[in-house]
Amino acid sequence: GYTPTLQRFAINLSERYANSHIQLQMADHTKIIGQIVETFTHGGRQNVALVGAYGSGRSTIVNSLAETLMDANSKIPNSLKYRQIFALDAPSLISAAKDNSELEYLMINIFNEIYSAKNIILCLDNAHLFFEEGPGSVDIANLLVPILEAGRIRMILIMDDQKFLEISAKNPALANSLNKIVVTPSGREETLKILMDQVPFFEYQKNVVYTYQSLSEAYRLSEQYIHDIEMPGKAKLLLESAASFAI
């Protein structure tokens, strides 16, 4: 479809999987991906709110879903195959709008383009930016709630637990219109599996080699010293930082 406004303010996550297959599936998140697929293939509200701490793998789940949808051999309903996921760049969109009315105009254009295209799933990372007032954010809940309740556009919203609680207290109608799925941090064994799955990409990008012991140490040290994000994100952050320091 013709989506100039969406193309301007969003990133097509599915493009990277159009001509190649990159396995990013994480065992701990397979169930969540199944829940998203089930939500998007049944009637009702076609949205999912991935709620969890930063680093717990919320964005990775969305990327894994994008890969699954582009895989001709994946066991998902035909109604979802080859659907493209666009991640909206909220700060860019908010900074481009002079005021709330202009932002609503841009959002309406985006929703109209998605509805006309029929094959797009919209991802709102840091979705709370659209539901609160203050610098770098704007409250357009009154615009989004009817769209979420109508279920004519498939949407994925990403936010942390605290923001979801604040939204629930401030706007119960908005919270009730969301299909909440909790994303929990991974444990040691699951984190190590995730690191082993993704370490080839780190090795290729940084031109280094990781041993299993280094992965185990990344888990131990990040668990001990990094407290502002959750697993597996903080273990991956430590591995990447270590590679950069070695270079």
Coordinates of C-alpha atoms in Angstrom, one line a residue:
G1 CA 0.0 0.0 0.0
Y2 CA 0.9 3.7 -0.3
T3 CA 2.3 4.6 3.2
P4 CA 4.4 7.7 2.9
T5 CA 3.7 9.0 6.5
L6 CA 4.4 5.5 8.0
Q7 CA 7.6 5.2 6.0
R8 CA 8.7 8.6 7.3
F9 CA 8.2 7.8 11.0
A10 CA 8.6 4.1 11.3
I11 CA 11.2 1.3 10.6
N12 CA 10.2 -1.8 8.7
L13 CA 11.4 -4.6 11.0
S14 CA 10.4 -7.3 8.4
E15 CA 12.7 -6.1 5.6
R16 CA 15.7 -7.8 7.1
Y17 CA 14.0 -11.2 6.9
A18 CA 12.5 -10.8 3.4
N19 CA 15.4 -12.6 1.5
S20 CA 17.2 -14.4 4.3
H21 CA 16.5 -16.4 7.4
I22 CA 18.2 -15.4 10.7
Q23 CA 17.2 -17.6 13.7
L24 CA 16.5 -15.3 16.6
Q25 CA 13.8 -17.4 18.4
M26 CA 14.2 -17.7 22.1
A27 CA 12.8 -20.8 23.8
D28 CA 11.5 -18.8 26.8
H29 CA 9.5 -16.5 24.4
T30 CA 8.0 -19.1 22.1
K31 CA 4.8 -19.2 24.2
I32 CA 4.5 -15.4 24.1
I33 CA 4.8 -15.4 20.3
G34 CA 2.1 -18.1 20.2
Q35 CA -0.1 -15.9 22.3
I36 CA 0.4 -12.9 19.9
V37 CA -0.4 -15.1 16.9
E38 CA -3.5 -16.4 18.6
T39 CA -4.7 -12.8 19.4
F40 CA -4.1 -11.6 15.9
T41 CA -6.0 -14.5 14.3
H42 CA -9.2 -14.3 16.3
G43 CA -11.9 -11.7 16.4
G44 CA -11.9 -8.9 19.0
R45 CA -9.2 -6.4 19.9
Q46 CA -6.3 -6.9 17.7
N47 CA -3.6 -5.6 20.0
V48 CA -1.0 -6.9 22.4
A49 CA 0.7 -5.0 25.2
L50 CA 4.1 -6.5 26.0
V51 CA 4.7 -5.4 29.6
G52 CA 8.1 -6.0 31.3
A53 CA 11.3 -4.5 32.4
Y54 CA 13.9 -3.1 30.0
G55 CA 16.3 -5.9 28.9
S56 CA 13.7 -8.7 29.4
G57 CA 13.5 -9.3 25.7
R58 CA 10.3 -7.4 24.6
S59 CA 11.9 -6.0 21.5
T60 CA 13.5 -9.3 20.7
I61 CA 10.1 -11.0 20.8
V62 CA 8.8 -8.5 18.2
N63 CA 11.8 -9.2 16.0
S64 CA 11.3 -12.9 16.4
L65 CA 7.6 -12.5 15.4
A66 CA 8.6 -10.4 12.4
E67 CA 10.9 -13.3 11.3
T68 CA 8.2 -15.8 11.8
L69 CA 5.7 -13.9 9.7
M70 CA 8.2 -13.7 6.8
D71 CA 9.1 -17.4 7.0
A72 CA 7.1 -19.4 4.4
N73 CA 7.7 -22.6 6.3
S74 CA 6.4 -21.2 9.7
K75 CA 3.3 -22.9 11.1
I76 CA 1.1 -19.9 11.5
P77 CA -2.3 -19.1 9.9
N78 CA -2.2 -17.8 6.3
S79 CA -4.0 -14.7 7.4
L80 CA -0.8 -13.6 9.2
K81 CA 1.9 -14.8 6.8
Y82 CA 4.0 -12.0 5.2
R83 CA 2.4 -9.4 7.4
Q84 CA 5.0 -6.6 7.9
I85 CA 5.8 -5.1 11.3
F86 CA 6.6 -1.4 11.4
A87 CA 8.1 0.1 14.6
L88 CA 7.0 3.7 15.1
D89 CA 9.7 6.1 16.1
A90 CA 7.8 7.9 18.9
P91 CA 10.4 10.6 19.6
S92 CA 10.8 11.5 15.9
L93 CA 7.1 11.7 15.5
I94 CA 6.5 13.8 18.6
S95 CA 9.3 16.2 17.7
A96 CA 8.0 16.7 14.2
A97 CA 4.6 17.8 15.4
K98 CA 4.3 21.4 16.5
D99 CA 1.4 20.7 18.8
N100 CA -1.1 18.0 19.9
S101 CA -3.5 18.6 17.0
E102 CA -0.7 18.2 14.4
L103 CA 0.4 14.9 16.1
E104 CA -3.2 13.6 16.0
Y105 CA -3.3 14.5 12.3
L106 CA -0.1 12.6 11.7
M107 CA -1.3 9.6 13.7
I108 CA -4.7 9.6 11.8
N109 CA -2.7 9.5 8.5
I110 CA -0.6 6.6 9.8
F111 CA -3.7 4.6 10.9
N112 CA -5.5 5.3 7.6
E113 CA -2.4 4.1 5.7
I114 CA -2.2 1.0 7.7
Y115 CA -5.9 0.2 7.4
S116 CA -5.7 0.7 3.6
A117 CA -2.6 -1.4 3.3
K118 CA -4.2 -4.4 5.1
N119 CA -0.8 -6.2 5.7
I120 CA 0.9 -4.1 8.4
I121 CA 1.2 -4.6 12.1
L122 CA 2.2 -1.4 14.0
C123 CA 4.6 -1.6 16.9
L124 CA 4.7 1.2 19.5
D125 CA 7.9 0.9 21.5
N126 CA 7.9 3.1 24.7
A127 CA 4.1 3.3 24.1
H128 CA 3.7 5.3 27.3
L129 CA 5.0 8.3 25.4
F130 CA 1.6 8.5 23.7
F131 CA -0.4 8.3 27.0
E132 CA 1.2 10.9 29.2
E133 CA 1.9 14.6 29.3
G134 CA 5.3 16.2 29.6
P135 CA 8.5 16.9 27.6
G136 CA 9.0 14.4 24.8
S137 CA 5.5 12.8 25.3
V138 CA 1.9 13.6 24.5
D139 CA -1.5 12.2 25.6
I140 CA -3.5 11.0 22.6
A141 CA -5.3 8.2 24.5
N142 CA -8.7 9.6 23.3
L143 CA -7.6 9.0 19.8
L144 CA -6.1 5.6 20.3
V145 CA -8.7 4.0 22.6
P146 CA -11.4 3.8 19.9
I147 CA -8.9 2.3 17.4
L148 CA -7.7 -0.3 20.0
E149 CA -11.3 -1.2 20.9
A150 CA -12.4 -1.5 17.2
G151 CA -9.7 -4.0 16.5
R152 CA -9.3 -3.0 12.8
I153 CA -5.6 -2.4 13.1
R154 CA -3.2 -5.0 14.6
M155 CA -0.9 -3.3 17.1
I156 CA 1.9 -4.2 19.5
L157 CA 2.6 -1.9 22.4
I158 CA 5.8 -2.1 24.5
M159 CA 6.0 -0.6 28.0
D160 CA 7.4 -1.4 31.5
D161 CA 5.4 -2.5 34.5
Q162 CA 5.5 0.9 36.2
K163 CA 4.2 2.8 33.2
F164 CA 1.4 0.3 32.7
L165 CA 0.3 0.7 36.3
E166 CA 0.3 4.5 35.9
I167 CA -1.7 4.2 32.7
S168 CA -4.2 1.8 34.4
A169 CA -4.7 4.3 37.3
K170 CA -5.0 7.3 35.1
N171 CA -7.1 5.8 32.2
P172 CA -8.8 2.5 33.1
A173 CA -10.6 2.5 29.7
L174 CA -7.2 2.4 27.9
A175 CA -5.8 -0.3 30.1
N176 CA -9.0 -2.4 29.6
S177 CA -8.7 -2.1 25.9
L178 CA -5.2 -3.7 25.9
N179 CA -4.4 -7.5 25.8
K180 CA -1.6 -7.5 28.4
I181 CA 1.1 -10.1 28.2
V182 CA 3.8 -10.1 30.9
V183 CA 7.4 -10.6 29.7
T184 CA 9.5 -11.9 32.6
P185 CA 13.4 -11.8 32.8
S186 CA 15.1 -15.0 31.8
G187 CA 16.9 -17.2 34.3
R188 CA 20.5 -18.4 34.1
E189 CA 20.0 -21.4 31.8
E190 CA 17.7 -19.6 29.5
T191 CA 20.0 -16.6 29.3
L192 CA 23.0 -18.8 28.4
K193 CA 21.0 -20.4 25.7
I194 CA 20.0 -17.0 24.4
L195 CA 23.7 -15.9 24.4
M196 CA 24.8 -19.0 22.6
D197 CA 22.1 -18.4 19.9
Q198 CA 23.2 -14.8 19.4
V199 CA 27.0 -14.9 20.1
P200 CA 27.8 -15.7 16.4
F201 CA 26.4 -12.3 15.4
F202 CA 28.5 -10.6 18.1
E203 CA 31.6 -12.5 17.0
Y204 CA 31.0 -11.5 13.4
Q205 CA 30.4 -7.9 14.2
K206 CA 33.2 -7.4 16.7
N207 CA 35.7 -9.9 15.1
V208 CA 36.2 -11.7 18.4
V209 CA 35.6 -15.2 19.7
Y210 CA 33.7 -16.0 22.9
T211 CA 34.2 -19.1 25.0
Y212 CA 31.4 -20.8 27.0
Q213 CA 33.1 -19.6 30.1
S214 CA 33.0 -16.0 29.0
L215 CA 29.2 -16.4 28.5
S216 CA 28.8 -17.8 32.0
E217 CA 31.0 -15.0 33.4
A218 CA 28.9 -12.4 31.5
Y219 CA 25.8 -13.7 33.3
R220 CA 27.5 -13.8 36.7
L221 CA 29.1 -10.3 36.5
S222 CA 26.1 -8.6 35.0
E223 CA 23.8 -10.1 37.6
Q224 CA 26.1 -8.7 40.3
Y225 CA 26.9 -5.3 38.9
I226 CA 24.2 -4.2 36.5
H227 CA 20.9 -3.3 38.2
D228 CA 19.0 -1.0 35.9
I229 CA 18.1 -3.6 33.2
E230 CA 17.1 -7.2 33.3
M231 CA 18.2 -10.5 31.8
P232 CA 19.1 -11.4 29.1
G233 CA 19.7 -7.7 28.2
K234 CA 22.3 -6.9 30.7
A235 CA 24.4 -10.1 29.9
K236 CA 24.3 -9.2 26.2
L237 CA 25.3 -5.6 27.1
L238 CA 28.3 -6.8 29.1
L239 CA 29.4 -9.1 26.3
E240 CA 29.2 -6.3 23.7
S241 CA 31.0 -3.9 26.0
A242 CA 33.8 -6.4 26.6
A243 CA 34.2 -7.0 22.9
S244 CA 34.5 -3.2 22.2
F245 CA 37.1 -2.9 25.0
A246 CA 39.1 -5.7 23.6
I247 CA 39.2 -4.1 20.2

